[in-house]
Coordinates of C-alpha atoms in Angstrom, one line a residue:
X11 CA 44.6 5.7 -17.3
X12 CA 41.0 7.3 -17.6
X13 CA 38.7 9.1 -15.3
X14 CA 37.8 7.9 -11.8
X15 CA 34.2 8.1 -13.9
X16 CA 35.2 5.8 -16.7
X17 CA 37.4 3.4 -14.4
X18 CA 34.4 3.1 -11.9
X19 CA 32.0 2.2 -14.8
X20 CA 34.4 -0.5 -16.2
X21 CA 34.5 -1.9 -12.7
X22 CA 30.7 -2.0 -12.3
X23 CA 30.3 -3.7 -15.3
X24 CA 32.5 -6.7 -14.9
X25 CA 31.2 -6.9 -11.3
X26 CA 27.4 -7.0 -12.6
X27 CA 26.7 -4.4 -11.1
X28 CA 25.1 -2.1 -14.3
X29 CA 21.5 -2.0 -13.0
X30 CA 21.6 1.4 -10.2
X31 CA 19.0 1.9 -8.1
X32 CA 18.5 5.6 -6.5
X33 CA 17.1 8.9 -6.4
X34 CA 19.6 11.4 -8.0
X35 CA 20.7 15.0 -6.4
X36 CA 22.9 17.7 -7.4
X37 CA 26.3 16.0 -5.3
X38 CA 26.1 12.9 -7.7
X39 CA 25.5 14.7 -10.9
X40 CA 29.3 13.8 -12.2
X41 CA 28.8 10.1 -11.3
X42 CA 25.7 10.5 -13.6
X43 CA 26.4 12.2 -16.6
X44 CA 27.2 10.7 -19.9
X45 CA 24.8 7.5 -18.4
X46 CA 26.2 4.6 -21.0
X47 CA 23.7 2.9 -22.7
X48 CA 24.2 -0.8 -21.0
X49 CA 23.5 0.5 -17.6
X50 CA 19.9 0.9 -16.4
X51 CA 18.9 3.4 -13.7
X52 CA 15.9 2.5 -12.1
X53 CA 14.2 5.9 -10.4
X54 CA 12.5 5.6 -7.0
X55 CA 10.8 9.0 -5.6
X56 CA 12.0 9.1 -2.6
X57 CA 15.7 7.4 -0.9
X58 CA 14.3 5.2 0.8
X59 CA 11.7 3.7 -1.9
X60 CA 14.8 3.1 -3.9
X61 CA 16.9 1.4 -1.2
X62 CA 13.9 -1.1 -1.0
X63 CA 14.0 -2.0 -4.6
X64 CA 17.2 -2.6 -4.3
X65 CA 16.9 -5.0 -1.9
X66 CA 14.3 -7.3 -3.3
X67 CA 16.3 -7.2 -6.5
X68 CA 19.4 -8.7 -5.0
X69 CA 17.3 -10.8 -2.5
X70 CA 15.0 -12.5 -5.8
X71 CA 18.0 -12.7 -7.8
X72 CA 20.6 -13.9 -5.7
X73 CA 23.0 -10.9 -6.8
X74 CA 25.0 -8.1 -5.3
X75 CA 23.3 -4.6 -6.2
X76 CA 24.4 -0.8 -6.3
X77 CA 22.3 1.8 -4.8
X78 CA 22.7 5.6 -5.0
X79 CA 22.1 7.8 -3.2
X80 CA 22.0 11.8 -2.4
X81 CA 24.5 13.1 0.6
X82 CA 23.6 13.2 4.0
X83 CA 20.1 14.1 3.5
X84 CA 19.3 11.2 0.8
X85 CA 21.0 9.0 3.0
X86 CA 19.3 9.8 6.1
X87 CA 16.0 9.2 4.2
X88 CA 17.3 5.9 3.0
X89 CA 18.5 4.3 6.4
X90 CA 15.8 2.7 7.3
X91 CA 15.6 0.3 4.8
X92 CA 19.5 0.1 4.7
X93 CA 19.0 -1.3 8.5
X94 CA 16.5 -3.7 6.7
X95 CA 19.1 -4.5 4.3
X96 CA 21.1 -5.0 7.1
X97 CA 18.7 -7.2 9.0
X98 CA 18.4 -9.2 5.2
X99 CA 22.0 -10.0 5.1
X100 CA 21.5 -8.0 1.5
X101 CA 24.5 -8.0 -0.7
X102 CA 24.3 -4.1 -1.6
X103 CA 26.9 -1.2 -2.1
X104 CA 25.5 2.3 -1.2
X105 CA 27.1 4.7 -3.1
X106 CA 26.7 8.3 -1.9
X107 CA 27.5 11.5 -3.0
X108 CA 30.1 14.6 -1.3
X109 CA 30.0 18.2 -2.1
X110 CA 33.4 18.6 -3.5
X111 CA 36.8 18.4 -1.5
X112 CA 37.6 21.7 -1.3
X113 CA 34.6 23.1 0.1
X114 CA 34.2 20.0 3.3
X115 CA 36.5 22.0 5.8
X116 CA 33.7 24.3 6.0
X117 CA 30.9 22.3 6.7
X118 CA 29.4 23.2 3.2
X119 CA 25.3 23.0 1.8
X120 CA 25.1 19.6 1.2
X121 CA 28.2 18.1 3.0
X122 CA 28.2 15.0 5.1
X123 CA 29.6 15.6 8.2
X124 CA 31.7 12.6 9.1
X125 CA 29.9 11.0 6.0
X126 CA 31.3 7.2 7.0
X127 CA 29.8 7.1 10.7
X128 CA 25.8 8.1 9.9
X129 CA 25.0 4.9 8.3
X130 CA 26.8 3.0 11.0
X131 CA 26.1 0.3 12.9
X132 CA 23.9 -1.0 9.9
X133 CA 26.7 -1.3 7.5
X134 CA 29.5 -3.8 7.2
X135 CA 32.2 -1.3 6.3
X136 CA 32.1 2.3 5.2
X137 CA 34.5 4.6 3.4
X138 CA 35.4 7.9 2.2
X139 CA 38.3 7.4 -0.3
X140 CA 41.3 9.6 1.0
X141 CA 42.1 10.7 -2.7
X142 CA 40.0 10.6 -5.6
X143 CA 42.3 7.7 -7.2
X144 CA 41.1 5.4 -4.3
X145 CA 37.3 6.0 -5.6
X146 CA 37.5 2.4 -7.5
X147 CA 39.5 0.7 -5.4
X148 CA 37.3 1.5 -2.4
X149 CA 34.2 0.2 -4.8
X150 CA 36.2 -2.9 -5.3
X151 CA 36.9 -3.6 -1.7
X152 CA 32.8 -2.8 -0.8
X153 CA 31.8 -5.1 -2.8
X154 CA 33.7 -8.1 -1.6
X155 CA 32.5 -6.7 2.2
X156 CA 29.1 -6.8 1.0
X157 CA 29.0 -10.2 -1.1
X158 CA 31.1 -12.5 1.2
X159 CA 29.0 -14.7 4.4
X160 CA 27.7 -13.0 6.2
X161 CA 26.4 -10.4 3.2
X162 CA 25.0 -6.9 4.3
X163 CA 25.2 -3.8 3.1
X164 CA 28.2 -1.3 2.4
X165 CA 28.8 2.5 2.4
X166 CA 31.3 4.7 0.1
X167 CA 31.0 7.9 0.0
X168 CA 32.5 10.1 -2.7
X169 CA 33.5 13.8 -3.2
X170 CA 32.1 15.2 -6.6
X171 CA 35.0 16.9 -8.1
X172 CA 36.4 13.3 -7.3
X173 CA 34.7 11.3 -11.0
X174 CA 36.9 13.7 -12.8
X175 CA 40.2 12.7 -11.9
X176 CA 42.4 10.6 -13.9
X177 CA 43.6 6.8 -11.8
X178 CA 44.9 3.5 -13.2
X179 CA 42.1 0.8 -13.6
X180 CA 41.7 -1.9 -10.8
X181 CA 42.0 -5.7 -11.4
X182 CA 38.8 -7.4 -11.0
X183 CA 39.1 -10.8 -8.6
X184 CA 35.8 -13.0 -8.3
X185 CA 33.9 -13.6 -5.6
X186 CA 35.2 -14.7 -2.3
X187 CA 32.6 -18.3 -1.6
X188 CA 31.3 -19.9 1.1
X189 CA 33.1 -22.0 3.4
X190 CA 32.9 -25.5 4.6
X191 CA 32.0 -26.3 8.5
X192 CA 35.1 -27.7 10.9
X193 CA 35.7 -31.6 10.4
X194 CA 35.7 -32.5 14.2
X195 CA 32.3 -30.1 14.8
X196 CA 30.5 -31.8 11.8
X197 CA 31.4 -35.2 12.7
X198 CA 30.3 -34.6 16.5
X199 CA 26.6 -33.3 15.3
X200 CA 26.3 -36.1 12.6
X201 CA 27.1 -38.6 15.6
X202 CA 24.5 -36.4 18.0
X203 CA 21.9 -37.4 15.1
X204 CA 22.3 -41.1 14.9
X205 CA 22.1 -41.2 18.5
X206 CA 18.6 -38.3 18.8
X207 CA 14.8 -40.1 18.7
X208 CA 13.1 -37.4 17.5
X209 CA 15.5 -34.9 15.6
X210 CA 13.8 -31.4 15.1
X211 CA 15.6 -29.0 12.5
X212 CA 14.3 -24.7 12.8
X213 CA 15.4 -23.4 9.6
X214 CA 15.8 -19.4 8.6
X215 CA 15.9 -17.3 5.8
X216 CA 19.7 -18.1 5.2
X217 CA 19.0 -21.5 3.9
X218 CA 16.8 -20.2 0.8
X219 CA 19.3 -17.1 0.2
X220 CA 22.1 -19.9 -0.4
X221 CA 20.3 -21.3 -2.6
X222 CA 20.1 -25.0 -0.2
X223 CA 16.3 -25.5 0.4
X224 CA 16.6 -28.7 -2.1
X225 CA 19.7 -29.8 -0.3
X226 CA 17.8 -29.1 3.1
X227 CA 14.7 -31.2 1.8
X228 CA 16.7 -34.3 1.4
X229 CA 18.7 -34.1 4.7
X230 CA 15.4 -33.8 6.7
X231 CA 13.8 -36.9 4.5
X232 CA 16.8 -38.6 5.4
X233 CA 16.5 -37.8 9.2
X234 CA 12.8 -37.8 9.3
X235 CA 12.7 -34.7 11.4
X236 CA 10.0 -32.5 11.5
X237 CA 11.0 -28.4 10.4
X238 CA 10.1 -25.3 12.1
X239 CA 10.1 -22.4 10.6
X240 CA 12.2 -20.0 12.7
X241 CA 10.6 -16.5 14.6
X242 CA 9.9 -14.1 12.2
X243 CA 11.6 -15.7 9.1
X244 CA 11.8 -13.1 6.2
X245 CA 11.9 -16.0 3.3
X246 CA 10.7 -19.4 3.3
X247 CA 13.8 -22.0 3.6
X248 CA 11.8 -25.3 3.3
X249 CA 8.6 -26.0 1.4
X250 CA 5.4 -25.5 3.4
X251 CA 3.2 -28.7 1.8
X252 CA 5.9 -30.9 2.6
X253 CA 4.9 -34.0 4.8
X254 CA 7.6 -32.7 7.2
X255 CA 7.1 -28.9 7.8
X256 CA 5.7 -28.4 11.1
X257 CA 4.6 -24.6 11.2
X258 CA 6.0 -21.9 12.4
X259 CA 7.7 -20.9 15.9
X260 CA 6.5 -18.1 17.6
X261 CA 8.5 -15.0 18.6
X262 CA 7.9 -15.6 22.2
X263 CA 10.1 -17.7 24.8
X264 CA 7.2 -19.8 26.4
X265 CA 5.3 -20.8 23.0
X266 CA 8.6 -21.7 21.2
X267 CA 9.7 -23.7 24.1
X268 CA 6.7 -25.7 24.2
X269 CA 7.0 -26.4 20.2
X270 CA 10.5 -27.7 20.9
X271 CA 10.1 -29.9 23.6
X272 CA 8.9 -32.9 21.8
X273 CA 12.6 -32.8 20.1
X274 CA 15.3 -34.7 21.7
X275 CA 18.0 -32.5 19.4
X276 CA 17.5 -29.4 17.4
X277 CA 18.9 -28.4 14.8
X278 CA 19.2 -24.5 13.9
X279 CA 20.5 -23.8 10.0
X280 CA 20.7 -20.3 9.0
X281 CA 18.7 -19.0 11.8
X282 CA 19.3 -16.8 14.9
X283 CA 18.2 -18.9 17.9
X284 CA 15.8 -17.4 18.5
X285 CA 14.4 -13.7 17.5
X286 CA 12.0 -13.1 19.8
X287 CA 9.1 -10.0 20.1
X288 CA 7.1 -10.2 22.9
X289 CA 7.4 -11.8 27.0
X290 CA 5.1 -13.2 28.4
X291 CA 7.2 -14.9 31.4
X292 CA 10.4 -17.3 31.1
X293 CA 9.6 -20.9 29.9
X294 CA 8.0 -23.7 31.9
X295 CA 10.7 -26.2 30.0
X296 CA 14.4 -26.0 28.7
X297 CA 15.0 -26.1 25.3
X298 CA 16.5 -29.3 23.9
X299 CA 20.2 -29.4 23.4
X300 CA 20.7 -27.5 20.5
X301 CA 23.4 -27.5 17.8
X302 CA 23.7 -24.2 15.5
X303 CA 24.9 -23.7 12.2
X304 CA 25.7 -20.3 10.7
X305 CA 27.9 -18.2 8.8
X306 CA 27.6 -15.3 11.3
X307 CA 30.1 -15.4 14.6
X308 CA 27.6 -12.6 15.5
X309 CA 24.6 -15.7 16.3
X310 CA 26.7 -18.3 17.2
X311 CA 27.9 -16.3 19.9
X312 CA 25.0 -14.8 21.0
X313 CA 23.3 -18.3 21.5
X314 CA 21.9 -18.8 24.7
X315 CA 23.1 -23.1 24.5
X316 CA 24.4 -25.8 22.1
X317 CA 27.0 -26.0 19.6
X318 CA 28.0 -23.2 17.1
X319 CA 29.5 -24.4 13.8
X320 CA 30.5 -21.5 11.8
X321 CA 29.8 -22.4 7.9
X322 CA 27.4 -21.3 4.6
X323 CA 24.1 -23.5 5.0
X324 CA 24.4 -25.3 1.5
X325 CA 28.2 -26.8 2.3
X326 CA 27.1 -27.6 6.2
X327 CA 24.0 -29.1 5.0
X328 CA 25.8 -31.5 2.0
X329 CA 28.5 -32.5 4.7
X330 CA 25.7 -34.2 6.9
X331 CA 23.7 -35.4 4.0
X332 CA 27.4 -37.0 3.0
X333 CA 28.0 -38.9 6.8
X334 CA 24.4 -39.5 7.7
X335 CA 22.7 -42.7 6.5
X336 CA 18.6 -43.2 6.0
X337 CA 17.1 -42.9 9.2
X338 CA 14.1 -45.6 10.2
X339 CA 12.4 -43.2 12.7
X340 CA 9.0 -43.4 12.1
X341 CA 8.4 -39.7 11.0
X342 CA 6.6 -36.6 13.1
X343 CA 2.5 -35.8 12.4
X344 CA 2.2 -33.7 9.8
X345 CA 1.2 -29.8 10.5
X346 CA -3.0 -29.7 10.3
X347 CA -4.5 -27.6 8.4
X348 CA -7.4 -25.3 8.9
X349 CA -10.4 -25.5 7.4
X350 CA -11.4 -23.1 4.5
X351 CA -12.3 -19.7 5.6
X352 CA -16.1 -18.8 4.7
X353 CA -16.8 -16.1 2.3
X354 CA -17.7 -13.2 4.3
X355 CA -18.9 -9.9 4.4
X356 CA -16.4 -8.0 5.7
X357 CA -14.3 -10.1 4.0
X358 CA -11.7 -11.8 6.3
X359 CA -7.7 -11.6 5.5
X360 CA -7.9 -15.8 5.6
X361 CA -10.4 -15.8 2.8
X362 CA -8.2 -13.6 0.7
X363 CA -4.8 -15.9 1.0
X364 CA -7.1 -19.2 0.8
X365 CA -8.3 -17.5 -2.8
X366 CA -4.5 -16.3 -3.7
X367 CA -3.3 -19.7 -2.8
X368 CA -5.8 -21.4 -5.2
X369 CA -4.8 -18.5 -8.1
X370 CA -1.0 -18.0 -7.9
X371 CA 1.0 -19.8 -10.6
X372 CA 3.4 -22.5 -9.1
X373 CA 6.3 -20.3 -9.0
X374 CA 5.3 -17.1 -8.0
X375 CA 7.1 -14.8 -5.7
X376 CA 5.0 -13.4 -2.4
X377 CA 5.8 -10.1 -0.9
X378 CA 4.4 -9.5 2.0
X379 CA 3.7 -6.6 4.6
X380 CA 0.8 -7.0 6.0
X381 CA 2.1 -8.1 10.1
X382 CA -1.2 -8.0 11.4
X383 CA -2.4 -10.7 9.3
X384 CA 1.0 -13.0 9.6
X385 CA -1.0 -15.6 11.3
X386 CA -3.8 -15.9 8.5
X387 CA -1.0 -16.2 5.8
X388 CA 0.5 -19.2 7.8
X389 CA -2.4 -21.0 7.7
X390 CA -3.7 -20.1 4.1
X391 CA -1.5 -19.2 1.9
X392 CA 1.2 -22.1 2.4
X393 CA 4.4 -21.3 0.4
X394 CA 5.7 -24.1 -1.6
X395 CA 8.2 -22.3 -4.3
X396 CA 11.8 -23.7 -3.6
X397 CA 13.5 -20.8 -5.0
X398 CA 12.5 -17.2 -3.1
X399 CA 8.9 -17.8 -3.0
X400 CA 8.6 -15.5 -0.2
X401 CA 10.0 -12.3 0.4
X402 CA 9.4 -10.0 3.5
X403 CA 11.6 -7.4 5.6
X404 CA 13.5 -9.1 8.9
X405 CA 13.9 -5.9 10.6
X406 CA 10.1 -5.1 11.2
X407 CA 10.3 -1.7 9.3
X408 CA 7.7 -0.8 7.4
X409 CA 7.4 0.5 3.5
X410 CA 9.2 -2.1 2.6
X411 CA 7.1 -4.6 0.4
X412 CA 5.6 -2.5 -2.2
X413 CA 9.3 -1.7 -3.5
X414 CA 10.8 -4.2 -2.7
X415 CA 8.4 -6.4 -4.9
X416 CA 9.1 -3.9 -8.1
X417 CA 12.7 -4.9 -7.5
X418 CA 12.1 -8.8 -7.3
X419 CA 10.1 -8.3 -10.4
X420 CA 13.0 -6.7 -12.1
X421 CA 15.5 -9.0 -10.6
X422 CA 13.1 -12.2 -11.7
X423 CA 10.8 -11.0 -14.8
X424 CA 9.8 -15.0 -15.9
X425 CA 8.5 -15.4 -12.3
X426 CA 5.0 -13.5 -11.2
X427 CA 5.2 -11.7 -8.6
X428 CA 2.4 -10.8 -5.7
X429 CA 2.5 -8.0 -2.8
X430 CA 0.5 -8.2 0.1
X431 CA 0.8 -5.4 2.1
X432 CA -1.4 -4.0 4.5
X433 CA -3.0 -0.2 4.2
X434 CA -0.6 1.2 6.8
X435 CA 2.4 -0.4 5.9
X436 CA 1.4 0.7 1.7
X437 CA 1.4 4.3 2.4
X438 CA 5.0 4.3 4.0
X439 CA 6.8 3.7 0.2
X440 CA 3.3 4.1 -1.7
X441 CA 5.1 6.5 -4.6
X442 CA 7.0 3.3 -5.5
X443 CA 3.9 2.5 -7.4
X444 CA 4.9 5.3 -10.5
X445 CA 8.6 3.3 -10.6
X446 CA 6.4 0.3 -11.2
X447 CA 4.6 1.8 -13.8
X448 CA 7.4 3.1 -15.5
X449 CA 9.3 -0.1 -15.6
X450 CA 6.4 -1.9 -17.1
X451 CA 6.8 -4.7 -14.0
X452 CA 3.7 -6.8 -13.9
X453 CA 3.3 -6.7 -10.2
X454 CA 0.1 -7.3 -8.7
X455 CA 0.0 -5.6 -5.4
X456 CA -2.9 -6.7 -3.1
X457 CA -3.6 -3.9 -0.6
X458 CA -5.4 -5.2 2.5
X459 CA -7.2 -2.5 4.2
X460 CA -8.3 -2.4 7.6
X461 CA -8.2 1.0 8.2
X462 CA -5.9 1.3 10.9
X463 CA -2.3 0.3 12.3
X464 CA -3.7 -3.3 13.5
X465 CA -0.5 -4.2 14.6
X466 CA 0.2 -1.8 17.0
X467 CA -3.2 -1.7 18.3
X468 CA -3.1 -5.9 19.3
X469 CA 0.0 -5.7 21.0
X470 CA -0.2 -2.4 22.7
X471 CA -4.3 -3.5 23.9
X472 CA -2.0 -7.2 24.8
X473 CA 0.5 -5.6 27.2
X474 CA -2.7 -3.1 29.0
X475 CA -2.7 -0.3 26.2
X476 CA -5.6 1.7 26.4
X477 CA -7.4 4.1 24.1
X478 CA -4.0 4.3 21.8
X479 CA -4.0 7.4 19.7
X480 CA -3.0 7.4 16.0
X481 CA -3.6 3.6 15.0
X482 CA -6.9 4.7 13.1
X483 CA -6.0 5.5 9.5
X484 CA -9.8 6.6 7.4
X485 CA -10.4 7.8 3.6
X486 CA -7.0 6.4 2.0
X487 CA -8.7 6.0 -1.7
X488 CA -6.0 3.3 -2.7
X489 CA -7.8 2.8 -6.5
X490 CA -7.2 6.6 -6.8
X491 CA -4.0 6.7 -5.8
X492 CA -2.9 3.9 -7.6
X493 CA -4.8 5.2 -10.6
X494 CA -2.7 8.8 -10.8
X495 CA 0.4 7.1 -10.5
X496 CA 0.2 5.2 -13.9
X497 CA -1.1 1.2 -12.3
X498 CA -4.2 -0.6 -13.5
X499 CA -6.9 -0.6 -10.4
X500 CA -9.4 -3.1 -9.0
X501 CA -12.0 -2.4 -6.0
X502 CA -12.9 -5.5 -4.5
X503 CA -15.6 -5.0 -1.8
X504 CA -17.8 -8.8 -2.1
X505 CA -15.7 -12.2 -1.8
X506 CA -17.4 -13.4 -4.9
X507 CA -15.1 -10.1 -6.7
X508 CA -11.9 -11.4 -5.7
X509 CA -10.8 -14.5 -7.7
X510 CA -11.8 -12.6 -11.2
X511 CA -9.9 -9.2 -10.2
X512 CA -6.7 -11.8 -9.0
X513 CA -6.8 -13.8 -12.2
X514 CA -7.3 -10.4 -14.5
X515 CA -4.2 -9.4 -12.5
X516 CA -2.2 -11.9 -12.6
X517 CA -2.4 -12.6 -16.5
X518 CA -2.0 -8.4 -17.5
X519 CA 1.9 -7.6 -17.9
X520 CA 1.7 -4.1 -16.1
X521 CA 1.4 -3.6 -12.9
X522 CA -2.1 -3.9 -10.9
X523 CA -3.8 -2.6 -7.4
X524 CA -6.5 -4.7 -5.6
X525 CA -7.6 -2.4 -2.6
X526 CA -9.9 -4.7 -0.6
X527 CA -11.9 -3.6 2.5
X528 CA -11.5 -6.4 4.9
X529 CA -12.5 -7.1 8.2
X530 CA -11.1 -4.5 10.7
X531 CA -11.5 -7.0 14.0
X532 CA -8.4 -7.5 15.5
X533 CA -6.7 -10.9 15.8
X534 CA -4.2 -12.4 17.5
X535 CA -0.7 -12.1 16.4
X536 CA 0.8 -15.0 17.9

């Protein structure tokens, strides 16, 4: 026997799970006090700052993560990047604090009213232990919701005077792992491939987070198929300088149709088919048949065509490389690459990525929020890391990057990594810059400013917008900002200043701010 308190922290500790991420209030004080020595707490200033963290820590390093968080209010401010964890597939726990059991018939200060239902759709499972010896057991059970296929985030919510109580420890069983595709399905696709011409595989971010993008190298050298990247792909699943990567599928029926269509068979791995963002008409063409492999029912049934096999990417993906032999198809046309971008005054977004992609070290980790220069990172700043090299948020919300690149540094300190994120998107988590400061994490955050929402303002002007109000955004002094809140500062204004305030950044082991002015001309998204 021992406290709910004690028994919860034995728990956390054989589950890995010693390294918290939230912003504390009064409701989780008894959860908090006495803070053992081998845990780490890792502050963010506000919910939703910390939630982020969270998730690039368990996205870099491949591990489940704990976040916690303050009632209903501290929870409401952290939901929108637990729907980003959500739309990540993150393996997290969200622990949140109750005012005490006594006090909830009455609606108290600080209550959650039906605590389990605000967080939901955007959780797997949610609970609010019945008695306060359920409080570990209901921890155990999140976290085998949150770390088996498909991962996502879980909610438990906890009573205060609950920590106190005395309960029995609970028995600790390992992780439940992925599963294998169906015989009779795998055999039909790997027959559906010796028989295609031109085989075309659309990969998504579910290959990298299973650790498979070797395993997926080799079964596209052994097809010869050309790779897409799939429709807004929040990591990078096969390497980007490889001889078969063929760019990137736009979020829009027509265009992606028209990619596809020299394919005879297509292959979808760890990928909705397809996320889409804008319409512009129905397709001229039909997609090729298409067979699907996920561990999600969720997109195999929402699949507009083909055949759904239902399995983690790394097992599906050594299954075919087991059955399939070396194809002699004479291989697809590499992707062309631009030419270098000029150095110009304003400086363009494509001359900043051409300049990081000649400065990062091999097996750096890029953040990135900047969505109004997507199309300029494609073609510059190719990512070739086979192990997370590229991080950004799959549900489109923004304040993500900046924290979520603290907690990737955290999660990965050998590795460097580098934020892009654009001046809009910064100033949404932009106190998330004093955690890094604190932690020591040497982060260099790139800030591209073009002083306005650029996004909002190229779509909205594509579909007839006119004169939109509040997509201008003036006088954010990023260096000063950054400077306050404890990070070394660079102001980069000429081209010629980049490349010397990158590699000064790069090689100091605290975190650094590059605010650069570039040019505020819009450009098409897709």
């Amino acid at each position: 026997m021992g406290t709910v308190r004690d028994v919860t922290r034995d728990l956390l500790r054989e589950l890995g799970l010693t390294t918290v991420f939230g912003n504390p209030g009064t409701t989780e004080i008894p959860f908090l006090t006495g803070w053992p020595g081998d845990f780490r707490y890792v502050l963010g200033l506000q919910e939703s700052v910390a939630v982020a963290m969270a998730d690039g820590y368990a996205q870099a390093g491949r591990r489940p993560v704990l976040v916690n968080l303050h009632s209903a209010g501290g929870v409401g401010h952290g939901l929108g990047h637990v729907f980003t964890a959500y739309r990540n597939r993150t393996p997290m726990i969200v622990l949140a604090g109750q005012q005490v059991r006594s006090l909830l018939p009455g609606e108290p200060f600080l209550g959650a009213t039906d605590a389990t239902t605000f967080p939901r759709p955007y959780v797997k499972w949610a609970c609010e232990p019945a008695r306060a010896e359920d409080v570990p057991a209901a921890l155990a059970h999140a976290f085998h919701v949150s770390t088996q296929h498909p991962q996502g985030p879980t909610f438990v919510s906890v009573p205060a005077d609950d920590w106190d109580t005395e309960t029995l420890p609970v028995p600790v069983r390992p992780r439940i792992s992925g599963f294998a595709p169906d015989p009779g399905a795998i055999e039909e696709l790997t027959a559906a491939l010796g028989n295609c011409q031109r085989p075309g595989i659309v990969v998504g971010p579910a290959v990298d987070a299973d650790d498979a993008v070797d395993d997926l190298v080799r079964l596209a050298e052994r097809l010869d198929a050309g790779v897409w990247a799939s429709p807004m792909s929040s990591r990078c699943s096969f390497p980007e300088d490889h001889p078969l990567f063929l760019g990137f599928l736009h979020p829009e029926r027509r265009a992606l149709a028209r990619a596809l269509a020299a394919h005879d068979l297509v292959l979808v791995l760890g990928a909705p088919a397809f996320t889409y963002h804008v319409h512009r008409g129905e397709p001229e063409t039909s997609l090729p048949p298409l067979f699907l492999i996920s561990d999600d029912e969720q997109i195999l049934a929402r699949a507009p065509q083909g055949l759904g096999i239902r399995s983690t990417p790394r097992l599906a993906i050594r299954h075919l490389c087991d059955r399939l032999p070396q194809s002699r198809r004479t291989p697809p046309a590499s992707m062309p690459r631009p030419a270098k971008p000029e150095a110009t005054v304003p400086i363009s977004p494509s001359f900043v990525y051409s300049v990081l992609a000649g400065t990062l070290p091999g097996n750096a980790i890029v953040v990135e929020e900047a969505p109004s220069h997507r199309t300029a990172l494609h073609e510059h700043l190719p990512i070739t890391a086979r192990d997370t090299g590229f991080l950004t948020v799959a549900s489109g919300t923004l304040g993500y990057g900046l924290p979520a690149a603290i907690g990737a540094a955290l999660a990965r300190p050998e590795r460097r990594v580098v934020a892009v994120i654009g001046d809009g998107s910064a100033m949404y988590s932009i106190q998330a810059l004093w955690t890094a400061a604190q932690e020591h994490v040497p982060v260099t955050f790139v800030i591209m400013d073009n002083s306005q929402y650029a996004a909002v303002r190229i779509l909205g002007e594509a579909i007839g917008g006119e004169k939109l109000p509040g997509v201008d955004l003036h006088g954010i002094d990023f260096v000063a900002i950054a400077g306050a809140l404890g990070c070394r500062t660079h102001q980069v204004t000429e081209p010629d200043e980049l490349s010397s305030a990158l590699t000064a950044a790069l090689a100091d082991d605290q975190p650094n701010l590059i605010h650069i002015r570039v040019d505020p001309n819009p450009q098409t998204l897709y």
